[in-house]
XYZ file of C-alpha atoms in Angstrom:
729
model
C -0.441 -0.624 -0.409
C 1.513 3.468 -1.072
C 1.932 6.371 1.266
C -1.447 8.388 -0.335
C -3.333 5.193 0.121
C -2.149 5.052 4.101
C -2.503 8.187 5.039
C -4.737 9.996 2.310
C -7.441 7.851 1.286
C -11.158 9.343 1.878
C -12.079 6.524 3.928
C -9.324 8.486 6.388
C -10.173 11.739 5.524
C -13.597 10.769 6.819
C -12.329 9.768 9.960
C -10.325 11.989 10.745
C -13.112 15.003 10.284
C -15.132 13.033 12.705
C -12.110 12.422 15.204
C -11.753 16.598 14.978
C -15.236 16.811 16.192
C -15.064 14.244 18.631
C -11.850 15.726 19.465
C -13.033 18.573 20.652
C -16.145 17.474 23.026
C -13.337 15.875 24.637
C -11.150 18.357 25.248
C -13.194 21.796 25.288
C -12.288 23.420 28.334
C -10.432 20.763 30.185
C -13.922 18.690 30.169
C -12.714 14.880 31.204
C -15.590 12.395 29.035
C -15.122 8.787 28.980
C -14.625 8.759 25.349
C -11.508 6.342 24.266
C -8.109 6.990 24.134
C -4.967 5.157 23.570
C -2.268 4.293 26.301
C 0.747 2.782 24.784
C 2.627 0.519 27.752
C 5.515 -1.787 27.269
C 9.230 -2.473 28.771
C 12.119 0.247 27.789
C 13.311 0.057 24.298
C 9.753 -2.278 23.081
C 9.237 0.590 20.509
C 6.342 3.047 21.776
C 7.785 5.931 20.637
C 8.584 4.729 17.301
C 4.890 3.252 16.889
C 3.974 6.728 18.132
C 6.125 9.368 15.835
C 3.830 6.526 13.099
C 0.816 7.825 14.146
C 1.965 10.787 13.800
C 3.066 10.798 10.303
C 6.253 12.666 10.651
C 9.611 12.117 13.516
C 10.541 14.453 16.444
C 13.525 11.764 17.412
C 15.835 11.885 15.067
C 18.969 11.778 17.423
C 17.740 9.007 19.463
C 17.229 11.766 22.959
C 16.237 9.316 25.680
C 13.210 10.754 26.169
C 13.218 8.247 28.762
C 10.125 9.978 30.323
C 9.363 9.392 33.509
C 6.388 11.000 33.087
C 3.395 9.992 31.038
C 3.399 11.837 27.369
C 0.179 12.576 26.288
C -0.076 13.454 22.477
C -3.454 14.831 21.257
C -3.462 14.271 17.487
C -5.462 16.722 16.135
C -6.222 16.397 11.953
C -5.516 19.710 10.145
C -5.735 19.320 6.209
C -4.456 23.101 6.332
C -0.758 22.581 8.295
C 1.791 21.096 5.745
C 3.870 20.902 8.452
C 3.590 19.963 12.253
C 2.689 22.521 14.485
C 3.514 21.000 17.798
C 2.812 22.648 21.607
C 3.333 21.809 25.323
C 1.239 22.443 27.475
C 2.171 24.702 30.369
C 2.962 23.269 33.388
C 0.458 25.709 35.823
C -1.529 26.428 33.149
C -4.182 24.840 30.952
C -2.432 27.356 27.910
C -0.312 25.988 25.719
C 2.751 27.179 24.781
C 4.508 28.114 21.456
C 5.131 25.936 18.448
C 8.302 24.052 19.074
C 10.298 24.624 15.759
C 11.374 22.256 14.419
C 9.406 19.809 15.229
C 12.451 17.049 15.971
C 13.057 19.282 18.709
C 10.051 17.769 20.585
C 11.758 15.383 22.372
C 14.424 17.705 23.907
C 11.712 19.960 24.592
C 10.164 16.461 26.252
C 13.372 15.451 28.070
C 14.509 19.352 29.395
C 10.555 19.543 31.019
C 10.614 16.347 32.414
C 13.911 16.867 33.783
C 12.821 20.245 35.238
C 9.912 19.159 37.121
C 11.542 16.082 38.317
C 14.562 18.490 39.798
C 11.462 20.872 41.516
C 9.736 17.220 43.222
C 13.018 15.818 44.293
C 12.154 12.596 42.609
C 12.763 10.343 40.178
C 9.203 9.477 38.806
C 6.370 11.672 38.636
C 2.235 11.027 37.483
C 1.648 14.609 36.306
C 1.918 14.102 32.738
C 3.625 16.279 29.893
C 0.401 17.185 27.338
C 1.650 18.092 23.529
C -0.979 19.113 20.939
C 0.208 18.234 17.878
C -1.826 19.544 14.470
C -0.753 18.157 11.523
C -2.301 17.274 8.066
C -0.825 13.190 7.867
C -2.160 12.469 11.661
C -5.767 11.215 12.895
C -7.589 12.880 15.871
C -6.362 10.450 18.612
C -5.401 10.680 21.697
C -2.332 8.452 22.812
C -0.479 8.399 25.670
C 3.093 7.277 25.971
C 3.880 5.645 29.255
C 7.228 5.101 30.850
C 8.474 2.187 29.689
C 8.773 -0.901 32.621
C 12.224 -1.485 33.811
C 13.593 -4.458 36.104
C 16.592 -1.536 37.771
C 17.126 1.352 38.297
C 19.452 3.427 36.376
C 22.747 5.145 37.618
C 21.372 7.987 40.117
C 18.086 6.937 40.529
C 16.273 5.465 44.135
C 15.869 1.547 43.991
C 12.138 1.927 43.720
C 11.492 3.826 40.573
C 10.431 0.593 38.966
C 8.141 -0.141 41.216
C 7.342 3.400 40.495
C 6.771 3.554 37.579
C 4.929 0.044 37.466
C 2.030 1.448 39.698
C 1.863 4.710 37.179
C 1.471 2.966 34.114
C -1.263 0.610 36.128
C -2.749 3.930 36.943
C -3.197 5.044 33.291
C -4.635 1.905 32.106
C -7.204 1.407 34.521
C -9.952 3.430 33.008
C -12.176 1.039 31.318
C -12.417 4.121 28.859
C -8.946 3.731 27.638
C -7.406 0.679 24.847
C -4.571 -0.285 26.208
C -1.551 -0.981 23.204
C 0.781 -3.077 24.642
C 3.884 -3.948 23.114
C 6.426 -6.651 23.447
C 9.460 -7.107 21.142
C 8.917 -9.914 19.163
C 12.135 -11.436 20.091
C 10.561 -12.714 23.145
C 8.667 -15.527 23.760
C 5.148 -15.433 24.595
C 5.613 -17.319 27.342
C 8.716 -15.453 28.410
C 6.736 -11.865 28.475
C 8.094 -9.985 31.645
C 5.194 -7.452 31.405
C 2.544 -9.316 29.856
C 0.585 -9.474 34.317
C 0.487 -5.928 33.873
C -2.134 -6.249 31.413
C -3.972 -9.204 33.269
C -4.115 -7.180 36.408
C -5.887 -4.072 34.983
C -7.672 -5.895 31.677
C -7.924 -9.919 32.828
C -9.900 -10.747 30.034
C -8.155 -8.534 27.279
C -11.223 -7.118 26.254
C -9.553 -3.438 25.725
C -6.165 -5.117 24.907
C -4.479 -4.778 21.406
C -1.185 -6.470 21.700
C 1.339 -5.350 19.280
C 4.976 -7.764 18.831
C 7.037 -4.990 17.755
C 10.391 -5.135 15.538
C 8.531 -7.649 13.750
C 11.417 -7.850 11.146
C 14.340 -9.651 13.685
C 11.613 -12.579 13.729
C 11.495 -12.844 10.219
C 14.462 -14.449 9.900
C 13.652 -17.897 12.054
C 10.788 -18.374 10.262
C 11.515 -21.625 7.346
C 8.513 -22.864 6.599
C 4.846 -22.142 7.412
C 3.722 -24.259 10.448
C 6.153 -22.094 12.427
C 4.954 -19.150 11.081
C 1.324 -19.730 11.269
C 2.208 -21.097 15.293
C 3.964 -18.272 16.331
C 0.820 -15.742 14.543
C -1.046 -17.507 16.861
C 0.214 -17.125 19.969
C -1.694 -20.531 20.484
C -1.587 -21.542 24.289
C -0.395 -18.483 25.356
C -2.861 -15.995 24.688
C -6.429 -15.876 24.943
C -8.610 -16.691 22.078
C -10.073 -13.383 22.077
C -6.296 -12.210 21.583
C -5.297 -11.516 17.893
C -1.941 -10.239 18.173
C -0.686 -7.035 15.487
C 2.938 -7.536 13.871
C 4.599 -4.721 13.545
C 7.718 -3.731 12.022
C 8.549 0.231 12.014
C 12.061 1.575 9.988
C 15.178 1.015 11.631
C 17.200 4.290 9.454
C 17.296 7.221 11.901
C 18.589 9.606 8.770
C 15.165 9.950 6.911
C 15.369 13.511 5.380
C 11.501 14.338 5.479
C 8.718 13.562 6.839
C 7.161 12.496 3.377
C 10.089 9.919 3.020
C 9.113 9.023 7.042
C 5.717 7.511 5.989
C 6.897 6.193 2.352
C 9.485 4.175 4.470
C 6.804 2.684 6.776
C 4.805 1.799 3.581
C 7.271 0.093 2.062
C 8.484 -2.065 5.561
C 5.445 -2.867 5.405
C 5.338 -4.158 1.770
C 8.398 -5.786 2.543
C 6.967 -7.451 5.519
C 4.193 -9.716 3.469
C 6.808 -10.333 0.747
C 9.259 -12.008 2.843
C 6.648 -13.918 4.184
C 5.119 -15.011 1.384
C 8.244 -15.910 -1.098
C 10.740 -16.264 1.574
C 9.003 -18.956 3.830
C 7.755 -22.260 2.459
C 4.856 -22.677 1.762
C 4.070 -18.539 2.813
C 1.784 -18.810 5.657
C -2.154 -18.392 6.351
C -3.132 -15.089 4.729
C -6.450 -15.193 5.121
C -6.251 -15.838 8.508
C -3.251 -13.503 10.141
C -2.866 -11.080 6.802
C -5.141 -8.035 8.268
C -2.945 -8.786 11.419
C 0.592 -7.731 9.884
C 2.077 -4.101 9.224
C 1.420 -0.779 11.112
C -1.084 0.225 8.035
C -2.928 -2.743 9.391
C -2.554 -2.148 13.222
C -3.619 1.923 11.838
C -6.359 1.284 10.484
C -7.941 -1.497 13.161
C -7.326 1.329 15.488
C -8.964 3.397 14.032
C -12.021 1.546 13.146
C -12.137 -0.118 16.875
C -12.220 3.505 18.483
C -14.933 4.638 15.949
C -16.903 1.609 16.901
C -16.472 2.700 20.591
C -17.246 6.476 20.025
C -20.108 4.629 18.626
C -21.279 2.352 21.058
C -20.646 5.776 23.877
C -22.413 8.239 21.842
C -25.974 7.714 23.613
C -23.849 7.703 27.788
C -21.643 10.431 26.597
C -24.207 12.492 24.371
C -26.348 12.081 27.892
C -22.996 13.184 30.157
C -22.608 16.716 27.555
C -26.339 17.610 28.278
C -25.770 16.467 32.610
C -22.382 18.665 32.053
C -24.458 21.817 30.542
C -27.029 21.383 33.307
C -24.606 21.774 36.067
C -22.677 24.536 34.214
C -25.968 26.280 33.914
C -26.719 25.409 37.801
C -22.788 26.780 38.352
C -23.737 30.541 36.210
C -26.060 31.053 37.561
C -24.688 30.970 41.631
C -22.078 32.812 40.394
C -24.196 35.460 39.396
C -26.251 35.285 42.072
C -23.277 35.462 44.253
C -21.878 38.337 42.296
C -25.653 40.118 42.528
C -25.555 39.608 46.192
C -21.995 41.839 46.885
C -24.467 44.670 46.053
C -27.599 44.157 46.998
C -27.372 45.349 50.257
C -31.488 43.652 51.746
C -30.273 40.667 50.693
C -26.719 40.072 52.567
C -28.808 41.906 56.014
C -31.429 38.958 55.023
C -29.364 36.502 54.902
C -27.523 37.905 57.763
C -30.575 37.859 60.241
C -31.576 34.634 59.727
C -27.718 33.170 60.384
C -27.243 35.219 63.470
C -31.121 34.030 64.851
C -29.866 30.715 63.876
C -26.604 31.530 66.074
C -28.441 32.394 68.934
C -31.092 29.671 68.655
C -28.408 26.707 68.648
C -26.408 28.753 71.624
C -29.616 28.797 73.892
C -30.530 25.250 72.925
C -27.016 23.678 73.661
C -26.864 25.079 77.308
C -30.257 23.439 77.140
C -29.115 20.263 76.383
C -31.456 17.228 75.125
C -30.924 14.208 72.924
C -30.905 16.108 70.041
C -28.210 18.086 70.090
C -24.587 16.939 69.261
C -22.249 14.227 69.986
C -20.777 14.838 73.581
C -18.004 12.260 72.766
C -17.191 14.661 70.166
C -18.160 17.811 70.918
C -17.320 17.807 74.867
C -14.844 18.271 76.891
C -13.453 16.222 80.090
C -12.480 18.707 83.195
C -9.067 18.700 82.631
C -9.587 19.645 78.875
C -11.934 22.325 80.495
C -8.445 23.778 82.033
C -6.787 23.351 80.291
C -8.401 25.600 77.818
C -9.086 28.554 79.859
C -6.790 30.627 81.008
C -8.408 30.902 84.673
C -7.164 26.245 85.103
C -6.331 27.120 88.729
C -8.301 27.084 92.083
C -6.704 29.763 94.027
C -5.664 28.492 97.575
C -6.338 24.842 96.975
C -4.978 21.921 95.474
C -6.177 21.409 91.795
C -5.613 17.690 92.214
C -7.851 17.475 94.815
C -10.590 18.965 92.764
C -12.251 16.505 91.514
C -16.171 16.832 90.864
C -18.551 14.721 89.955
C -18.590 12.890 86.182
C -14.858 15.077 85.531
C -13.562 12.117 83.317
C -17.113 12.367 80.676
C -17.108 14.826 77.370
C -19.862 17.524 78.421
C -21.031 20.694 76.957
C -23.242 23.172 77.585
C -25.633 23.122 80.526
C -24.274 19.745 81.676
C -20.975 20.991 81.764
C -22.330 24.522 83.598
C -22.868 22.399 86.062
C -20.293 20.845 86.696
C -18.364 23.272 87.026
C -20.519 24.746 90.000
C -19.979 21.603 91.701
C -16.607 22.020 91.459
C -16.322 25.428 92.354
C -18.320 24.187 95.669
C -15.867 20.951 96.347
C -13.092 23.527 96.066
C -14.697 26.307 98.774
C -15.577 22.833 100.998
C -11.659 22.019 100.743
C -11.048 25.648 101.848
C -9.486 25.714 105.064
C -8.815 28.869 107.662
C -6.040 30.303 107.377
C -3.519 30.433 110.879
C -3.556 33.533 112.098
C -0.438 34.902 114.135
C -0.760 35.713 117.619
C 0.298 39.530 116.930
C -2.739 39.644 114.779
C -4.693 38.287 117.332
C -3.068 40.582 120.327
C -3.674 43.565 118.129
C -7.191 43.538 117.264
C -8.379 42.834 121.384
C -6.172 45.276 122.194
C -7.693 47.675 119.470
C -11.452 46.331 120.393
C -10.735 46.959 123.927
C -9.964 51.111 123.215
C -13.554 51.306 121.572
C -16.551 52.828 123.644
C -19.891 51.781 124.014
C -22.047 48.552 124.233
C -21.713 45.124 121.803
C -19.917 42.043 121.855
C -16.536 41.913 123.871
C -13.815 42.251 122.366
C -12.871 38.332 122.091
C -16.138 37.974 120.057
C -15.592 40.889 118.271
C -11.764 40.081 117.314
C -13.035 36.394 115.398
C -16.031 37.891 113.755
C -13.555 40.024 112.278
C -10.556 37.436 111.835
C -13.156 35.506 110.328
C -14.813 37.812 107.279
C -11.142 39.273 106.797
C -10.064 35.407 106.160
C -13.313 34.896 104.225
C -12.854 37.785 101.858
C -9.344 37.122 101.090
C -9.701 33.240 100.525
C -13.432 33.270 98.939
C -13.061 36.222 96.335
C -10.135 34.911 93.947
C -12.399 31.135 94.228
C -15.212 33.285 92.600
C -13.568 34.788 90.240
C -12.386 31.739 89.186
C -16.111 30.381 89.110
C -16.861 33.214 86.730
C -13.824 32.787 84.599
C -14.823 28.703 83.930
C -18.156 29.545 83.585
C -17.793 32.380 80.875
C -15.901 29.403 79.195
C -18.189 27.561 79.206
C -20.718 29.533 77.575
C -17.675 30.149 74.720
C -17.629 26.368 74.156
C -21.425 26.875 73.501
C -20.608 29.157 70.672
C -17.963 26.458 69.484
C -20.452 23.857 69.771
C -22.882 25.604 67.986
C -20.935 26.760 65.110
C -20.196 23.240 64.435
C -24.436 22.108 64.214
C -25.633 20.309 61.542
C -28.473 23.585 61.500
C -25.321 25.777 60.819
C -23.356 23.971 58.210
C -26.292 23.291 55.819
C -29.028 25.913 54.342
C -29.938 28.572 52.534
C -27.826 31.528 54.621
C -25.881 29.641 55.796
C -24.294 28.243 52.687
C -24.556 31.917 51.365
C -22.570 33.433 54.242
C -20.270 30.651 54.125
C -16.998 32.567 52.389
C -17.719 35.767 54.326
C -14.877 34.972 57.112
C -15.246 38.546 58.479
C -18.353 38.574 58.951
C -18.234 35.278 61.117
C -15.295 36.706 63.258
C -17.509 39.890 63.531
C -19.998 37.230 64.776
C -18.076 35.744 67.210
C -16.294 38.621 68.392
C -19.799 40.027 69.337
C -20.215 36.705 71.217
C -17.102 37.290 72.912
C -17.767 40.485 74.023
C -21.652 39.940 75.282
C -19.969 36.910 76.991
C -17.555 39.209 78.429
C -19.633 41.680 79.895
C -22.030 38.485 81.570
C -18.638 37.928 82.378
C -17.532 40.839 84.697
C -21.613 41.522 85.842
C -21.148 38.210 87.634
C -18.078 39.134 89.414
C -19.347 42.662 90.769
C -22.492 40.552 91.628
C -20.925 37.428 93.335
C -18.542 40.664 95.163
C -21.206 42.076 96.454
C -22.941 38.998 97.882
C -18.967 38.747 99.521
C -19.208 42.172 100.936
C -22.908 41.329 102.374
C -21.591 38.238 103.573
C -18.658 39.988 105.687
C -20.478 42.469 106.623
C -21.006 43.672 110.331
C -24.575 44.179 109.825
C -25.008 39.889 108.984
C -22.737 39.022 112.193
C -25.907 38.350 113.724
C -27.458 36.629 111.335
C -24.081 33.837 110.909
C -23.938 34.455 115.045
C -27.838 32.875 115.162
C -26.803 30.144 112.675
C -23.692 28.860 114.751
C -23.674 26.357 116.854
C -23.997 27.087 121.181
C -20.303 27.209 122.319
C -19.565 24.703 124.928
C -17.735 25.753 127.849
C -14.361 25.715 128.563
C -12.081 24.422 131.274
C -10.530 27.140 133.373
C -7.138 27.852 133.344
C -5.315 28.716 137.037
C -1.663 29.035 134.377
C -4.005 30.527 131.094
C -2.665 33.676 129.757
C -5.636 34.650 129.131
C -8.190 34.514 131.754
C -11.743 35.532 130.682
C -13.496 37.869 132.993
C -16.363 36.383 135.515
C -18.759 37.963 133.558
C -17.507 37.654 130.110
C -19.716 34.228 128.278
C -17.138 31.456 127.528
C -16.296 30.547 123.714
C -16.288 27.555 123.096
C -13.389 24.989 122.237
C -13.501 22.539 120.616
C -10.482 19.887 119.839
C -7.792 21.494 118.220
C -5.866 21.074 115.040
C -2.069 20.974 115.491
C -1.346 24.016 113.931
C -3.706 26.209 116.213
C -2.655 24.848 119.387
C -1.145 27.637 121.763
C 0.981 26.864 123.984
C 1.103 28.318 127.576
C 3.672 30.908 128.071
C 5.239 30.858 131.849
C 3.198 33.458 134.358
C 5.469 36.873 134.523
C 6.249 37.652 138.002
C 4.191 40.624 137.910
C 0.982 37.913 138.121
C 2.976 35.920 140.664
C 3.319 38.901 143.124
C -0.243 40.098 142.939
C -1.260 36.429 143.674
C 0.880 36.649 146.634
C -0.274 39.865 147.692
C -4.475 38.809 147.723
C -5.582 38.405 150.965
C -7.214 35.040 151.344
C -10.222 33.886 150.919
C -11.089 37.344 148.100
C -11.623 36.987 144.536
C -8.492 37.140 142.596
C -8.213 40.123 140.093
C -8.542 39.965 136.884
C -6.208 40.684 134.807
C -5.193 43.974 133.042
C -6.481 42.743 129.638
C -9.943 41.912 130.764
C -11.315 42.041 127.139
C -9.023 39.473 126.170
C -9.034 35.611 125.523
C -6.782 32.822 124.596
C -5.411 32.497 121.079
C -6.856 29.110 120.380
C -10.272 29.926 121.340
C -10.148 33.321 119.770
C -9.078 31.148 116.430
C -11.946 28.515 117.059
C -14.173 30.960 117.420
C -13.314 32.635 113.475
C -13.049 29.030 112.043
C -16.406 28.532 112.690
C -17.503 32.061 111.789
C -15.652 31.494 108.976
C -17.389 28.608 107.739
C -20.510 29.959 107.908
C -19.689 32.936 105.312
C -17.921 29.818 103.172
C -21.570 27.903 103.283
C -23.744 30.780 102.924
C -22.097 32.374 99.894
C -21.001 29.099 97.994
C -23.570 26.598 99.208
C -26.539 29.241 98.478
C -25.936 32.568 97.022
C -23.254 32.262 94.425
C -24.818 29.231 92.411
C -28.171 31.045 91.993
C -26.613 34.213 91.602
C -24.223 32.702 88.334
C -26.698 30.883 87.065
C -28.875 34.003 87.150
C -26.138 36.408 85.775
C -25.172 34.060 83.044
C -28.085 31.960 81.654
C -30.889 34.244 81.872
C -29.248 37.352 80.132
C -27.505 34.791 77.487
C -31.286 33.002 76.894
C -33.350 36.432 76.899
C -30.721 39.076 75.612
C -28.252 37.113 73.468
C -30.040 38.233 69.915
C -30.698 41.339 70.371
C -27.138 41.813 71.561
C -25.612 39.670 68.504
C -27.874 41.686 65.858
C -27.434 44.770 67.689
C -23.485 44.355 67.496
C -24.076 43.629 63.911
C -26.440 45.219 62.153
C -26.384 48.530 64.107
C -24.158 50.258 60.983
C -23.988 52.210 58.369
C -24.574 50.048 54.974
C -20.854 50.853 54.028
C -19.427 49.478 57.431
C -21.754 46.658 56.951
C -20.336 45.925 53.314
C -16.819 45.748 54.293
C -17.931 42.645 56.310
C -18.336 40.701 53.430
C -16.858 42.388 50.196
C -12.635 42.006 50.474
C -10.586 44.025 48.242
C -10.474 42.627 44.844
C -13.359 39.661 45.461
C -15.556 41.586 42.872
C -13.435 41.120 39.996
C -12.506 37.433 41.195
C -16.269 36.651 41.294
C -16.674 38.959 38.064
C -14.051 37.248 36.461
C -14.694 33.329 37.751
C -18.519 34.194 36.107
C -17.123 34.914 32.585
C -15.003 31.306 32.848
C -18.319 30.075 33.866
C -19.961 31.424 30.800
C -17.063 30.647 28.415
C -17.505 27.076 29.795
C -21.356 26.701 29.416
C -20.623 28.434 25.486
C -18.567 25.533 24.567
C -20.304 22.653 26.195
C -23.148 23.738 24.462
C -21.418 23.836 21.402
C -19.585 20.582 22.235
C -23.103 18.924 23.127
C -24.504 19.863 19.384
C -21.654 18.989 17.095
C -21.218 15.364 19.266
C -24.897 14.861 18.411
C -23.742 15.340 14.482
C -21.645 13.331 15.141
C -23.295 10.550 16.553
C -25.675 10.794 13.527
C -22.683 10.501 11.555
C -20.968 7.562 13.306
């Protein structure tokens, strides 16, 4: 068959034209459609690049550059009758645009090799699955997409990683896996079928060889081994080695690499095909079964078979492909409409305010729902925190004056949030206050208080009772105030966590308003800031309330109520050697067993005290000591401790829990929607739109809208062209 019949026959022109239109449907705007392609696989030096040159109709690797490409090479062949010389362009690495034409076409191999080496230097690997895309427009090539893959190797080249052979194998499998791709498996004819090194790769991706075309390359090397017809027929049938449905092709291509022109290259291909048939007919005794195998000898037959097979597959895939194009057009219309609506919303203040109001109201309701608890809320195991985690996330992680490890509330190991976490935190506060003890008091401080109280005029409680009350009030203020402040911080952290849980909940991650507002980071940040400010104000108010309760409980006006709540004191045994002997008219302070730190060691009576005792007449009552309003250090400390416990009980067990709940939860349920709305919406339109429009955002959205419009227009044209093509096929 001559060059004109092989590359320029009327049937070929019709197929080329049909493939051109189909190729446009596949490649326009980067759409991936399941239209058949050819992926060439095989061992290194099995002839894949030469076969690719034969399909293209020109040679691009005259110097036999080891393209050895460690990347797939996707060759998009476009039949262009006006292109008398090949126009080859490489697609940019990070763009859909193609670079300038490679001139001359024989420099393609160098360009591919240079692109591969630059990419591998950048990635630091020896193999990359990122393909190189080359578009070739030529009058003598069909409209096909052929993927030339790296050749299989058994051992890595010097300087390559040891895993290179396995990396190439994995990459090639990935390229051959899609069901719409025809696998063109090349194996040198000098290798026996039973000794194939890479046939198992095909069997893994296409076990039944339903989409595999086996090609025995370099067939001219095998011809000299045939002497009789039975030898040829047995080899050509591959009986016993390949499945019955596998009908391999046997191809030989010109070995002369100094062909002067593309036309001469195409002519040489036709000459080699003719010489191969002539050798089988004339130099083999009895020839060969030409009726059975003749259609599978030579590149021309392989090319015609692939074109016919692709046309058949195109025809079979036409209904599904046309439906897919229609679906893509519908999706593109929806995306374009959404982009236009989004762009319109950027300048539509009422629409943005309406969507934002809905979102703010939903957020306030969800926060209230999280705090209310319930079985329908988010999973506590996912969104909740343990006590240790709550402490770690809060700046006030310690309870002042108490060993934190001793404060273990009920359910400390459970992950809780909302009302449950709030209640557990209150229980933790109460447990910390119960552990808090009355601090030791120095004797000098007690003496100071006694002397100061003794100098006061007027009636009232005795000096010892007044001193004990003052000690209790001072200790309560010093120790309970930090605990109350920590409780406020921890409870405020529970509320802030409730906001996080609500923001992650399903009602705010789906829905029209939520989807419309999702891209606006500034708006969501402002809403979060509004909630933080609101909780901060609640925390400050709560601190003031509990501080007021503490001041009330430690005031002198609460002394009578606290004294009434105290248990009746027990009479203390009189100690003649005691330094502080209460007067006969002063009620005794109850004494109870003291802790070691509170015991007072009696001092040795002073000489003045002993002399006064000796001068006292017999039978007369002993004179009271000069500090008549005094009392023993231990008795006063014990009385102060009882009053401290009463204050602690009044504040921690009764006043504080109710106050904390009322100060935090009631305003949040009542005022949160209004507070959030005031913070977000009480601003001018310009300030409000600043939450939604970033610098350059409109230009970006306009560019996206225009790109979608072009894509939709291209898809519609592709659909119409493919519908016409389907009728032609």
